[in-house]
Coordinates of C-alpha atoms in Angstrom, one line a residue:
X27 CA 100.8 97.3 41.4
X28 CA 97.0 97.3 40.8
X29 CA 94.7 98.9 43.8
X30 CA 93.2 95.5 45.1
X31 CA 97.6 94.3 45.7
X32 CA 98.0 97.4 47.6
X33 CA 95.1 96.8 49.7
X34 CA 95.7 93.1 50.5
X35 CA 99.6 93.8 50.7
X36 CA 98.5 96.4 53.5
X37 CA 95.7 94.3 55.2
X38 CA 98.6 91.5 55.1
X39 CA 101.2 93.8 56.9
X40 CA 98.7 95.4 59.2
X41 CA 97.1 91.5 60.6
X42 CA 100.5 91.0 61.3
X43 CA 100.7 93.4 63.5
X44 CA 97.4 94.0 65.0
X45 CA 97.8 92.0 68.4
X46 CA 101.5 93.7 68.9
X47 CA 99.6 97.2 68.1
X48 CA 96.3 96.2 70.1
X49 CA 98.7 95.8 73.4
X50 CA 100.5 98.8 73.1
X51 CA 97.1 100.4 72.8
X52 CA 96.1 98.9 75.8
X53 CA 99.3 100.0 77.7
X54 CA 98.4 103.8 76.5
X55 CA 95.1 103.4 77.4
X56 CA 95.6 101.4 81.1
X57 CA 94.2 103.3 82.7
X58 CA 91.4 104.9 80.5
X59 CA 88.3 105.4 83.5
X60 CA 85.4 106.2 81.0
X61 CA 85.7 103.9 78.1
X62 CA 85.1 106.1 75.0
X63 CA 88.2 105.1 73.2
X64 CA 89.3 101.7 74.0
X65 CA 92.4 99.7 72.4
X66 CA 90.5 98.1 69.8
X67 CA 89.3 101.3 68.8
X68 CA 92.6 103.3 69.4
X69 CA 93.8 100.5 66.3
X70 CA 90.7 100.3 64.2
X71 CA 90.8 104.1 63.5
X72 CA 94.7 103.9 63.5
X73 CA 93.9 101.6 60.7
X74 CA 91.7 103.9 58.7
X75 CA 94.3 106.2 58.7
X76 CA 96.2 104.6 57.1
X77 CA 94.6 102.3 54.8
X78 CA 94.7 104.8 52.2
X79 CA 98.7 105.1 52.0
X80 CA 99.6 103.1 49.3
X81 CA 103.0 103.4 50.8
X82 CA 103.0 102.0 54.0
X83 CA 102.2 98.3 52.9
X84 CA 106.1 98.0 51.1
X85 CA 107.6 99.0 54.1
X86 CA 109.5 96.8 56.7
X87 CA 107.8 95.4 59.9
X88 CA 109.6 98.3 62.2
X89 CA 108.9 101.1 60.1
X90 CA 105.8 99.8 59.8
X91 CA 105.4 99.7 63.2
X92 CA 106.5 103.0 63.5
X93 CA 103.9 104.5 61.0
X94 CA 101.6 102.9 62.9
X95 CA 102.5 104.6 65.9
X96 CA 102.1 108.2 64.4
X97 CA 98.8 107.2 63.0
X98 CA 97.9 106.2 66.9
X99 CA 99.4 109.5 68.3
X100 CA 96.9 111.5 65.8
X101 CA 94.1 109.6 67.3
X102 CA 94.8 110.2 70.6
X103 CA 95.3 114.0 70.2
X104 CA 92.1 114.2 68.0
X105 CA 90.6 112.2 71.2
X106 CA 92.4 115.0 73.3
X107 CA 91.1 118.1 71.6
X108 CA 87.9 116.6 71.5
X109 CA 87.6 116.0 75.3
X110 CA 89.1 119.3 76.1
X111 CA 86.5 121.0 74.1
X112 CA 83.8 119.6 76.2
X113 CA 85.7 120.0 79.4
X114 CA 85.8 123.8 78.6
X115 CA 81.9 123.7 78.1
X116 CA 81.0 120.9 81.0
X117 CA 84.1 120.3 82.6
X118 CA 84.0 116.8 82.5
X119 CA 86.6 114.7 82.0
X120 CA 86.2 111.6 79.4
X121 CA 89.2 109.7 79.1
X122 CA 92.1 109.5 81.7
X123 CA 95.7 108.1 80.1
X124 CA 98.7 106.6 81.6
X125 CA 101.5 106.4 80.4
X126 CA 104.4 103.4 82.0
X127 CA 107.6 104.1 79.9
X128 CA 109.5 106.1 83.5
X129 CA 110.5 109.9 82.3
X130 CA 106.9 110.9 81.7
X131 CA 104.0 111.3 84.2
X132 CA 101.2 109.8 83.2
X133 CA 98.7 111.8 81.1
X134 CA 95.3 112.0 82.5
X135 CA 94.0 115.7 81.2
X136 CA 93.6 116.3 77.6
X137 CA 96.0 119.3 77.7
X138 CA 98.8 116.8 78.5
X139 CA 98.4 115.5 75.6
X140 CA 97.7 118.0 73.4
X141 CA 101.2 119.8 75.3
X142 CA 102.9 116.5 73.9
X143 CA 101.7 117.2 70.6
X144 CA 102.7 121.0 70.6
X145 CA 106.1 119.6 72.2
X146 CA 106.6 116.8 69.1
X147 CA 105.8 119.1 66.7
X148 CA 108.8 121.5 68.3
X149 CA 111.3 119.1 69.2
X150 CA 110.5 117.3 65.1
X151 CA 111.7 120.6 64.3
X152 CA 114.5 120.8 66.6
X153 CA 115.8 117.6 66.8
X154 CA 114.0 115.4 64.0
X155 CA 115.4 112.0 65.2
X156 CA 114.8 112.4 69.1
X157 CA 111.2 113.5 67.6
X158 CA 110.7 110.0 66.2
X159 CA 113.2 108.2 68.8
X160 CA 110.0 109.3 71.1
X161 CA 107.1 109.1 69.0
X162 CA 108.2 105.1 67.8
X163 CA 108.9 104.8 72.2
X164 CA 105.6 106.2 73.5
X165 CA 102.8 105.6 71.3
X166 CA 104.5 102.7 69.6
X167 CA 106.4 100.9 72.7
X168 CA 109.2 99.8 70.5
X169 CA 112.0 98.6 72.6
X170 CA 115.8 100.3 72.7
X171 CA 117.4 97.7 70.0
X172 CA 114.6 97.9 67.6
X173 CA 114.7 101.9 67.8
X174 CA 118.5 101.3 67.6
X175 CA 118.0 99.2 64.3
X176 CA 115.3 101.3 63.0
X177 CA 117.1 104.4 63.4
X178 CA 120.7 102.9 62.5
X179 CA 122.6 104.2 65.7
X180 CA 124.0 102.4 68.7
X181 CA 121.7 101.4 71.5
X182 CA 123.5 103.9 73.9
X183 CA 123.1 106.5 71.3
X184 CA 119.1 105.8 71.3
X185 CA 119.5 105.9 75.4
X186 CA 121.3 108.8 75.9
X187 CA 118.9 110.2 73.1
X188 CA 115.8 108.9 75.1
X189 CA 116.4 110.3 78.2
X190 CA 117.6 113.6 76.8
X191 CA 114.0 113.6 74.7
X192 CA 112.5 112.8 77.8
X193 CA 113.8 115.2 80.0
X194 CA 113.3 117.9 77.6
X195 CA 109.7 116.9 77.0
X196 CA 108.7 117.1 80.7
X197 CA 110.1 120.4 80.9
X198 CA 108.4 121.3 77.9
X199 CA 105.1 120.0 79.0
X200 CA 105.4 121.7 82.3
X201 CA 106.2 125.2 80.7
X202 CA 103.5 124.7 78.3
X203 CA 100.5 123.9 81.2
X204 CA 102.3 127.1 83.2
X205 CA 101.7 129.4 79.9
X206 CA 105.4 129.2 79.6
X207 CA 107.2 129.4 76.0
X208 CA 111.0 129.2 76.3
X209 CA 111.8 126.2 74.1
X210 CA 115.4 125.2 73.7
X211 CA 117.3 122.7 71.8
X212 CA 117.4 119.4 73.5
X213 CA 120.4 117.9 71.9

């Protein structure tokens, strides 16, 4: 498929999506207190990520959606490590995030999200699909059935999954902002 197909097969896929990705932004970013990274913008540089995946445009809507997701979470801990390397030279605080899937507190220091990074990257190694159960969850708000369909497991499989992720997150997350480092398998 020649270059310009690609490109208009992924600016297809991607209009499709833009509102449903624009309000999940917005959920992520509720509660944002200094507007430096707004929805819109938390989408826009999602999409520049990946508009050069030639990939991602033959893809179904869920996976899409998924992809898209990832793309979001790099953004935000880009965002993160930014802000936290200003608050070690100013101490201010940019951006505050909250977070409104119950499990997680909300995420208002940049360190809480870049612990949730660290703790991804870990539990992607330890557990691959509670990794992406989560991911696809948080920064992509998919709902139970579609992770169900998109993972091809039971919905109770992707529940019992989700709050064993979850609960294993917070811990990590906590043990990480003590200066703890005792991870375990979730599953």
């Amino acid at each position: 498929m020649p270059a310009t197909e690609i490109r208009e097969s992924f600016d297809e896929r991607f209009s499709l999506v833009y509102e449903e990705l624009r309000r999940l932004a917005a959920n992520v970013l509720r509660n944002e207190q200094h507007a430096r990274l707004t929805p819109t913008t938390l989408v826009h540089e999602a999409w520049l990520k990946l508009a050069h995946s030639p990939g991602v445009a033959d893809t179904t809507p869920l996976h899409f959606k998924r992809i898209a997701a990832y793309a979001m979470r790099q953004v935000l801990v880009e965002a993160a490590r930014r802000r936290h390397a200003l608050r070690r030279r100013d101490g201010e605080l940019l951006v505050t995030f909250d977070e409104s899937l119950p499990g997680i507190s909300p995420l208002a220091d940049p360190r809480e999200i870049l612990a949730l990074d660290s703790a991804l990257q870990v539990l992607s190694r330890i557990a691959p699909r509670q990794a992406k159960l989560v991911e696809a969850r948080f920064f992509g708000g998919l709902e139970l059935s579609e992770l169900a369909e998109m993972l091809e497991i039971s919905e109770s499989t992707v529940s019992r999954e989700w709050r064993t992720a979850r609960a294993w997150l917070a811990l990590e997350i906590k043990r990480s902002l003590s200066g703890l480092s005792d991870s375990t398998c979730p599953a």
